[in-house]
Coordinates of C-alpha atoms and ligand atoms in Angstrom, one line a residue:
M26 CA -77.9 1.3 -26.8
A27 CA -74.2 2.1 -27.3
G28 CA -71.2 1.9 -29.6
V29 CA -71.6 0.3 -32.9
A30 CA -75.4 0.0 -32.5
G31 CA -75.6 3.6 -31.3
R32 CA -73.5 4.9 -34.2
L33 CA -75.5 3.0 -36.7
A34 CA -78.7 4.1 -35.1
R35 CA -77.5 7.7 -35.3
L36 CA -76.7 7.2 -39.0
W37 CA -80.1 5.7 -39.5
C38 CA -81.6 8.6 -37.8
S39 CA -79.6 11.1 -39.9
G40 CA -82.1 10.6 -42.7
A41 CA -80.4 7.8 -44.6
L42 CA -83.4 5.6 -43.9
S43 CA -86.9 6.6 -44.9
S44 CA -88.8 3.8 -43.1
P45 CA -90.2 3.3 -39.6
L46 CA -86.8 2.2 -38.4
Q47 CA -85.9 5.7 -37.5
V48 CA -86.1 4.8 -33.9
T49 CA -84.5 7.5 -31.8
R50 CA -86.0 7.0 -28.3
F51 CA -87.4 4.1 -26.4
P52 CA -89.8 5.6 -23.9
A53 CA -91.3 3.3 -21.2
L54 CA -94.8 2.7 -22.5
Q55 CA -97.2 -0.1 -22.0
L56 CA -97.3 -1.8 -25.3
H57 CA -100.3 -3.2 -27.0
L58 CA -99.1 -6.6 -28.0
C59 CA -100.6 -8.5 -30.9
G60 CA -100.0 -12.2 -30.9
P61 CA -98.6 -14.2 -33.8
A62 CA -101.0 -14.0 -36.6
M63 CA -101.7 -16.6 -39.3
R64 CA -102.8 -13.7 -41.5
A65 CA -101.8 -10.1 -40.8
S66 CA -104.3 -7.5 -41.7
Q67 CA -103.3 -4.0 -42.8
K68 CA -104.4 -2.9 -39.3
D69 CA -102.1 -5.4 -37.6
F70 CA -99.3 -4.2 -39.8
E71 CA -99.9 -0.6 -39.0
N72 CA -100.0 -1.5 -35.3
A73 CA -96.7 -3.2 -35.6
L74 CA -95.2 -0.1 -37.4
N75 CA -96.2 1.9 -34.3
Q76 CA -95.0 -0.6 -31.8
V77 CA -91.5 -0.7 -33.3
K78 CA -91.1 3.0 -32.5
L79 CA -92.0 2.2 -28.9
L80 CA -89.6 -0.6 -28.2
K81 CA -87.8 0.0 -24.9
K82 CA -84.7 -1.9 -25.9
D83 CA -82.6 -1.5 -29.0
P84 CA -83.1 -4.7 -30.9
G85 CA -79.6 -4.6 -32.5
N86 CA -78.5 -4.0 -36.0
E87 CA -79.2 -7.5 -37.3
V88 CA -82.8 -7.4 -36.2
K89 CA -83.2 -3.8 -37.5
L90 CA -82.0 -5.0 -40.9
K91 CA -84.5 -7.8 -40.9
L92 CA -87.3 -5.4 -40.0
Y93 CA -86.2 -3.0 -42.7
A94 CA -86.1 -5.7 -45.3
L95 CA -89.5 -7.1 -44.3
Y96 CA -91.0 -3.6 -44.3
K97 CA -89.7 -2.9 -47.8
Q98 CA -90.9 -6.3 -49.1
A99 CA -94.3 -5.9 -47.5
T100 CA -94.8 -2.4 -48.9
E101 CA -92.9 -2.4 -52.2
G102 CA -92.4 -6.0 -53.1
P103 CA -89.1 -7.6 -54.2
C104 CA -86.0 -5.4 -54.3
N105 CA -85.5 -4.0 -57.7
V106 CA -83.6 -0.8 -57.0
P107 CA -79.9 -0.4 -58.0
K108 CA -77.4 -1.9 -55.5
P109 CA -75.6 0.9 -53.6
G110 CA -71.8 1.3 -54.0
V111 CA -69.6 -0.9 -51.8
L112 CA -68.5 2.1 -49.8
D113 CA -72.0 3.1 -48.9
F114 CA -72.0 0.7 -46.0
I115 CA -75.3 1.4 -44.4
N116 CA -77.4 1.4 -47.6
K117 CA -75.6 -1.6 -49.0
A118 CA -76.3 -3.6 -45.8
K119 CA -79.9 -2.6 -46.1
W120 CA -80.1 -3.4 -49.8
D121 CA -78.5 -6.8 -49.1
A122 CA -81.1 -7.6 -46.4
W123 CA -84.0 -6.6 -48.7
N124 CA -82.6 -8.4 -51.7
A125 CA -82.1 -11.6 -49.7
L126 CA -85.9 -11.9 -49.4
G127 CA -86.1 -12.7 -53.1
S128 CA -89.6 -13.1 -54.3
L129 CA -91.2 -13.5 -50.9
P130 CA -94.9 -12.5 -51.3
K131 CA -95.9 -9.1 -49.8
E132 CA -98.5 -10.8 -47.6
T133 CA -95.9 -13.2 -46.1
A134 CA -93.5 -10.3 -45.5
R135 CA -96.3 -8.4 -43.8
R136 CA -97.1 -11.4 -41.5
N137 CA -93.4 -12.0 -40.7
Y138 CA -93.0 -8.3 -39.9
V139 CA -95.9 -8.4 -37.5
D140 CA -94.7 -11.6 -35.8
L141 CA -91.2 -10.3 -35.4
V142 CA -92.3 -7.0 -33.8
S143 CA -94.7 -9.0 -31.6
S144 CA -91.8 -11.1 -30.3
L145 CA -89.6 -8.0 -29.8
S146 CA -92.3 -6.2 -27.9
A147 CA -92.8 -9.2 -25.6
S148 CA -89.1 -9.4 -24.7
S149 CA -88.9 -5.6 -24.5
E150 CA -91.4 -5.5 -21.7
S151 CA -89.0 -7.2 -19.3
S152 CA -85.9 -5.2 -20.4
I153 CA -84.4 -2.2 -18.6
Q154 CA -84.7 1.3 -19.8
V155 CA -81.9 2.5 -22.0
T156 CA -80.5 6.0 -21.7
P157 CA -81.6 8.3 -24.5
A158 CA -78.9 9.1 -27.0
A159 CA -78.9 12.8 -26.3
D160 CA -78.1 12.2 -22.6
R161 CA -75.3 9.8 -23.1
K162 CA -71.6 10.6 -23.0
Q163 CA -70.1 10.8 -26.4
P164 CA -67.4 8.3 -27.3
G165 CA -64.0 9.5 -26.3
S166 CA -65.1 11.5 -23.3
D167 CA -64.0 8.9 -20.8
A168 CA -62.4 6.3 -23.1
L169 CA -58.9 7.2 -22.1
V170 CA -57.8 7.5 -18.5
V171 CA -54.4 9.0 -17.7
T172 CA -52.9 8.8 -14.2
S173 CA -49.5 9.7 -12.7
Q174 CA -48.2 8.1 -9.6
D175 CA -44.9 6.8 -8.2
G176 CA -42.9 8.2 -11.2
I177 CA -45.1 6.3 -13.7
T178 CA -47.6 7.9 -16.1
T179 CA -50.2 5.3 -17.0
I180 CA -52.5 5.7 -20.1
T181 CA -55.4 3.3 -19.8
L182 CA -57.7 2.4 -22.7
N183 CA -61.1 2.4 -21.1
R184 CA -63.8 1.0 -23.3
P185 CA -64.0 -2.5 -21.8
D186 CA -67.5 -3.1 -23.3
K187 CA -66.0 -2.6 -26.8
K188 CA -62.8 -4.5 -26.0
N189 CA -61.0 -1.1 -25.9
A190 CA -61.4 -0.6 -29.7
L191 CA -59.7 2.7 -30.7
T192 CA -62.1 5.4 -31.8
T193 CA -60.8 8.4 -33.9
Q194 CA -61.1 10.5 -30.7
M195 CA -59.0 8.0 -28.8
Y196 CA -56.1 8.3 -31.4
H197 CA -56.1 12.0 -30.9
D198 CA -56.3 11.7 -27.1
I199 CA -53.4 9.2 -27.0
I200 CA -51.3 11.6 -29.1
L201 CA -52.0 14.3 -26.6
A202 CA -51.4 12.0 -23.6
L203 CA -48.0 10.9 -25.0
E204 CA -47.0 14.5 -25.7
A205 CA -47.9 15.4 -22.1
A206 CA -46.2 12.3 -20.6
S207 CA -43.0 13.1 -22.6
K208 CA -42.8 16.4 -20.7
D209 CA -44.1 15.5 -17.2
D210 CA -41.8 14.4 -14.4
S211 CA -42.6 10.7 -14.6
A212 CA -39.7 8.4 -15.4
I213 CA -41.7 5.7 -17.2
T214 CA -44.9 5.7 -19.3
V215 CA -47.2 2.7 -19.5
L216 CA -50.0 1.9 -21.9
T217 CA -52.6 -0.7 -20.7
G218 CA -56.3 -1.6 -21.1
N219 CA -59.2 -1.9 -18.7
G220 CA -61.2 -5.1 -18.7
D221 CA -60.6 -8.5 -20.3
Y222 CA -59.0 -7.1 -23.5
Y223 CA -55.9 -5.1 -24.0
C224 CA -57.3 -3.6 -27.2
S225 CA -59.2 -4.9 -30.2
G226 CA -57.5 -2.5 -32.6
N227 CA -59.1 0.1 -34.8
D228 CA -62.8 0.7 -34.0
L229 CA -64.3 -0.5 -37.3
T230 CA -67.2 2.0 -36.9
N231 CA -64.6 4.7 -37.6
F232 CA -65.2 3.8 -41.2
T233 CA -68.8 4.8 -41.1
D234 CA -68.2 8.4 -40.2
I235 CA -67.8 9.7 -43.8
P236 CA -67.1 13.5 -44.1
P237 CA -68.6 15.7 -46.8
G238 CA -65.4 15.1 -48.9
G239 CA -66.4 11.4 -49.2
V240 CA -64.5 8.2 -48.7
E241 CA -61.3 9.5 -50.4
E242 CA -61.2 12.4 -47.9
K243 CA -61.9 9.9 -45.1
A244 CA -59.0 7.7 -46.2
R245 CA -56.7 10.7 -46.6
S246 CA -57.5 12.0 -43.1
G247 CA -57.2 8.5 -41.6
A248 CA -53.8 8.1 -43.1
V249 CA -52.7 11.5 -41.7
L250 CA -54.0 10.5 -38.3
L251 CA -52.3 7.1 -38.4
R252 CA -49.0 8.7 -39.4
D253 CA -49.2 11.3 -36.6
F254 CA -50.2 8.6 -34.1
V255 CA -47.3 6.2 -34.9
D256 CA -44.8 9.2 -35.1
C257 CA -45.6 9.8 -31.4
F258 CA -44.5 6.3 -30.5
I259 CA -41.3 6.6 -32.6
D260 CA -40.3 9.8 -31.0
F261 CA -41.4 9.1 -27.4
P262 CA -38.3 9.9 -25.3
K263 CA -38.8 7.9 -22.1
P264 CA -39.0 4.2 -21.5
L265 CA -42.4 3.1 -22.9
V266 CA -44.0 0.0 -21.4
A267 CA -47.0 -2.0 -22.7
V268 CA -48.8 -3.8 -19.9
V269 CA -50.8 -6.2 -22.1
N270 CA -53.7 -7.3 -19.8
G271 CA -55.5 -9.5 -22.4
P272 CA -55.9 -10.2 -26.1
A273 CA -54.4 -7.6 -28.5
V274 CA -55.5 -7.0 -32.1
G275 CA -54.4 -5.0 -35.1
I276 CA -52.6 -1.7 -34.5
S277 CA -52.4 -2.4 -30.7
V278 CA -50.1 -5.3 -31.7
T279 CA -48.1 -3.6 -34.5
I280 CA -47.0 -0.7 -32.4
L281 CA -45.6 -3.0 -29.8
G282 CA -42.4 -3.1 -31.9
L283 CA -41.9 0.6 -30.9
F284 CA -42.3 -0.1 -27.1
D285 CA -39.2 -0.6 -25.0
I286 CA -40.8 -3.3 -22.8
V287 CA -43.9 -5.5 -23.3
Y288 CA -45.2 -7.4 -20.3
A289 CA -48.1 -9.8 -21.0
T290 CA -50.5 -11.9 -19.0
D291 CA -50.6 -15.5 -20.1
R292 CA -54.2 -14.9 -21.2
A293 CA -53.0 -12.4 -23.9
T294 CA -53.0 -13.2 -27.6
F295 CA -51.4 -11.2 -30.4
H296 CA -53.4 -11.0 -33.7
T297 CA -52.8 -9.0 -36.8
P298 CA -55.4 -10.2 -39.3
F299 CA -54.7 -7.6 -42.0
S300 CA -55.3 -9.8 -45.0
H301 CA -58.6 -10.9 -43.6
L302 CA -59.6 -7.3 -43.3
G303 CA -58.3 -6.3 -46.8
Q304 CA -55.7 -4.1 -45.1
S305 CA -51.9 -4.0 -44.7
P306 CA -49.5 -3.7 -41.8
E307 CA -48.9 -0.4 -40.0
G308 CA -47.2 0.8 -36.8
C309 CA -43.8 0.2 -38.6
S310 CA -44.4 -3.5 -38.2
S311 CA -43.4 -4.2 -41.8
Y312 CA -39.9 -3.2 -40.5
T313 CA -39.9 -4.0 -36.8
F314 CA -41.5 -7.5 -36.9
P315 CA -39.1 -9.0 -39.4
K316 CA -36.3 -7.5 -37.4
I317 CA -37.6 -8.8 -34.1
M318 CA -38.7 -12.3 -35.2
G319 CA -37.2 -12.9 -38.7
P320 CA -39.1 -12.4 -42.0
S321 CA -40.9 -15.7 -42.1
K322 CA -42.4 -15.6 -38.6
A323 CA -43.3 -11.9 -39.4
T324 CA -45.0 -13.0 -42.6
E325 CA -47.0 -15.7 -40.8
M326 CA -48.4 -12.9 -38.5
L327 CA -48.7 -9.9 -40.8
V328 CA -49.7 -11.7 -44.1
F329 CA -51.4 -14.8 -42.9
G330 CA -52.8 -13.4 -39.7
K331 CA -51.5 -16.1 -37.4
K332 CA -52.5 -15.4 -33.9
L333 CA -49.8 -15.9 -31.3
T334 CA -50.2 -16.9 -27.7
A335 CA -48.3 -14.8 -25.1
R336 CA -45.7 -17.5 -24.8
E337 CA -45.2 -17.7 -28.5
A338 CA -44.9 -13.9 -28.8
C339 CA -42.3 -14.0 -26.0
T340 CA -40.3 -16.8 -27.7
Q341 CA -40.3 -14.6 -30.8
G342 CA -39.1 -11.5 -29.0
L343 CA -42.2 -9.4 -29.4
V344 CA -43.0 -9.8 -25.7
T345 CA -40.4 -9.2 -22.9
E346 CA -41.9 -11.5 -20.3
V347 CA -45.2 -13.4 -19.6
F348 CA -46.8 -13.6 -16.2
P349 CA -49.6 -15.9 -14.8
D350 CA -52.8 -14.0 -15.1
S351 CA -53.6 -14.5 -11.4
T352 CA -50.5 -12.5 -10.3
F353 CA -50.0 -10.4 -13.5
Q354 CA -51.0 -7.0 -12.2
K355 CA -49.2 -7.4 -8.8
E356 CA -45.9 -8.6 -10.3
V357 CA -45.8 -6.1 -13.1
W358 CA -46.5 -3.1 -11.0
V359 CA -44.0 -4.1 -8.3
R360 CA -41.4 -4.4 -11.1
L361 CA -42.3 -1.1 -12.7
K362 CA -42.3 0.9 -9.5
A363 CA -38.8 -0.3 -8.8
Y364 CA -37.6 0.7 -12.3
S365 CA -39.3 4.1 -12.0
K366 CA -36.9 4.9 -9.1
L367 CA -33.8 4.6 -11.4
P368 CA -32.3 8.0 -12.4
P369 CA -34.7 9.3 -15.1
N370 CA -32.1 11.1 -17.2
A371 CA -29.9 8.1 -17.5
M372 CA -32.9 6.0 -18.6
R373 CA -33.9 8.6 -21.2
I374 CA -30.4 8.9 -22.6
S375 CA -29.9 5.1 -22.7
K376 CA -33.2 4.8 -24.6
Q377 CA -32.0 7.4 -27.1
V378 CA -28.7 5.5 -27.6
I379 CA -30.6 2.3 -28.3
R380 CA -33.3 3.9 -30.5
N381 CA -32.1 7.0 -32.2
T382 CA -30.1 5.4 -35.0
E383 CA -33.4 3.9 -36.3
K384 CA -35.6 7.0 -36.0
E385 CA -35.3 8.4 -39.4
K386 CA -35.9 5.1 -41.0
L387 CA -38.9 4.4 -38.9
H388 CA -40.5 7.8 -39.9
A389 CA -40.0 6.9 -43.5
I390 CA -41.5 3.5 -43.0
N391 CA -44.5 4.9 -41.2
A392 CA -45.1 7.4 -44.0
E393 CA -45.0 4.6 -46.6
E394 CA -47.2 2.2 -44.6
S395 CA -49.8 5.0 -44.1
N396 CA -49.9 5.7 -47.8
V397 CA -50.3 2.1 -48.7
L398 CA -53.1 1.7 -46.1
R399 CA -54.9 4.8 -47.5
E400 CA -55.2 2.9 -50.8
R401 CA -56.3 -0.3 -49.0
W402 CA -59.1 1.5 -47.2
L403 CA -60.6 2.3 -50.6
S404 CA -60.5 -1.3 -51.8
D405 CA -63.5 -3.6 -52.1
E406 CA -61.6 -6.2 -50.0
C407 CA -61.4 -3.8 -47.0
M408 CA -64.9 -2.4 -47.4
N409 CA -66.5 -5.8 -47.6
A410 CA -64.6 -6.9 -44.5
V411 CA -65.8 -3.8 -42.6
V412 CA -69.4 -4.3 -43.8
S413 CA -69.3 -7.9 -42.7
F414 CA -68.2 -7.0 -39.2
L415 CA -70.7 -4.2 -38.8
S416 CA -73.6 -6.3 -40.0
K417 CA -72.4 -9.0 -37.5
K418 CA -71.7 -11.5 -40.2
A419 CA -68.0 -11.8 -39.4
K420 CA -65.7 -11.7 -36.4
L421 CA -62.1 -12.5 -36.1
Ligands
LIG20 C1 -56.6 5.8 -38.1 C2 -55.7 4.6 -37.7 C3 -56.1 3.3 -38.3 C4 -55.2 2.2 -38.0 C5 -55.5 0.9 -38.7 C6 -55.7 -0.1 -37.7 C7 -56.0 -1.4 -38.1 C8 -56.5 -2.4 -37.1 O1 -56.4 -2.3 -35.9 S1 -57.1 -3.8 -37.8 C9 -57.9 -4.6 -36.5 C10 -59.4 -4.2 -36.4 N1 -60.0 -4.9 -35.3 C11 -60.9 -5.9 -35.6 O2 -61.1 -6.3 -36.8 C12 -61.5 -6.6 -34.4 C13 -63.0 -6.7 -34.6 N2 -63.6 -7.4 -33.4 C14 -63.7 -8.7 -33.4 O3 -63.5 -9.5 -34.2 C15 -64.3 -9.2 -32.1 O4 -65.1 -8.2 -31.5 C16 -63.3 -9.6 -31.1 C17 -62.6 -10.9 -31.6 C18 -62.2 -8.6 -30.8 C19 -63.9 -10.0 -29.7 O5 -65.0 -10.9 -29.9 P1 -65.9 -11.3 -28.6 O6 -65.1 -11.6 -27.5 O7 -66.9 -12.2 -29.2 O8 -66.6 -9.9 -28.3 P2 -67.7 -9.0 -29.2 O9 -67.4 -9.2 -30.6 O10 -69.1 -9.3 -28.7 O11 -67.3 -7.5 -28.8 C20 -67.9 -6.8 -27.8 C21 -68.4 -5.5 -28.3 O12 -67.2 -4.8 -28.8 C22 -67.4 -4.4 -30.2 N3 -66.1 -4.4 -30.8 C23 -65.0 -5.2 -30.5 N4 -64.0 -4.9 -31.3 C24 -64.4 -3.9 -32.1 C25 -63.7 -3.1 -33.1 N5 -62.5 -3.3 -33.5 N6 -64.4 -2.1 -33.7 C26 -65.7 -1.9 -33.3 N7 -66.4 -2.6 -32.4 C27 -65.7 -3.5 -31.8 C28 -68.3 -5.5 -30.7 O13 -68.9 -5.0 -31.9 C29 -69.3 -5.7 -29.6 O14 -70.1 -4.6 -29.6 P3 -71.7 -4.8 -29.3 O15 -72.2 -5.8 -30.3 O16 -72.3 -3.4 -29.6 O17 -71.8 -5.2 -27.9

C-alpha cells in the first residue's frame, strides 16, 4: 500500500472513520473464507467484519468506499445524515458512496458486504505481503535524487510509480537543491524524471493534508510555497536544462518557460489542464507562454487544456529539440557534457544578459498567479476535480 492509497488509509486511520475500515495492518493469517451466500446471517456478517481487518492486500480506495457504504447501509439503513462540505474530501467521498445505495434493503447490503469481503479474501490469499505503514519510508525521503558529475548537477524526480507527482516535501527539496546547485561548481543544472513520466504535476493528495488552520490556511501556505518554488527558477543563475523523458503535466510544463533549454523525447506530451481541474496557470506561464507561442496557442493550452505532442511543443517554441526515444538519453547527455565544458562564468553572464531584464516582471507575475490560485483552490470547481481524481472517478 503506497501513495494515494497510503495517505487516504492514514487519514482513515486518523479517526475520521468509525467503521471496520480502520485497517492499519495486513498480517499474514490464514483466512476463514465464507462462500457467496444467498442470505447472509448476522454471524456471516460479523465474520466478514473480522475478515476485512485481516486482508493481506490493500483493496484500494474504490473498494474501501464500497465496503464502507455497504456497512453503513447494512447497519444503519439509507443515508440520511447531512452531506459533508465539499472541502471535507474524505467524508464527502464516503457520504457519496453511502448515499448512492439509495433505499437498498439492509439485508441486501449485508449480503453484498459478505460477498464482497469473501471475494477480496480469496484474492488476498495469493497476494504478496505489503510492508506495514510504520516501516515504510515516508514520501519525500528518496523522491528526489541529486547528482553532480562532469560539470552537470542533475536533479531527478524519483517517484516513478506515481508518475513523479510533486509532493509538498518535493517542492521544498527542489528549492533546496536549486539553491545548492546555484552555488556548487557545476556549469549546468538539469531537471529530469525517472521512469516513463517526466512529471504528472502537483500531487493531488497534497490537498488532503489539511492543517489545524483549515482549508484557508492550506491554500495560503500552498500559495506561499508555490511562489517560493517558482521564484527559485526565475532567479536561477546558471543554464537550466529540462530533460523531458516522458509526458509532462501541470506545473512541470508551466515552469518550462523559465528554463534555458528544453530537450524532449518524442514520447513526451505537454498538458496543462487547469480549467479541467478548476485551477489557473502558474509558473509565470500566463506571461511566458503567450510570449513564446503567441496568445492564441497559449490560450489553447492554458485555458482549454490542449495537450501538445513533443513535436508540436517544439514547433511552438516551448521545446528546444526533440529526439527519438530510442536514442534520447545518449544524444542529450553527449550534448550536455560538451556544453558543460564551456567557460562557466561566460555562460552565467550570458544567461543574465538574456534573462535579467525580465526578472522583476516575472516575480510580479508569479506573485499574482499564486494569489489567484490560492482563491481557485478554495473553489467548488477545484475541490470537485480533486475529489473525483482521488476517488478514481476521473483521470486526465
Ligand atoms: C504548491 C504548488 C502547487 C502548484 C499547482 C500545480 C498544479 C498542477 O500541477 S495541475 C496538474 C495536476 N496533475 C494531475 O491532475 C494529474 C493527475 N494524474 C492523472 O490524471 C493520471 O495519473 C496520469 C494521466 C498522469 C497518468 O495516468 P496513467 O498512466 O493511467 O497512470 P495512473 O493514473 O495509474 O498513475 C499511477 C499512479 O500515480 C498516481 N498519480 C499520478 N499522477 C498523480 C498526481 N498528480 N497526484 C497524485 N497521484 C498521482 C495515480 O493515482 C496512481 O496511483 P495508484 O493508483 O496508487 O497506483
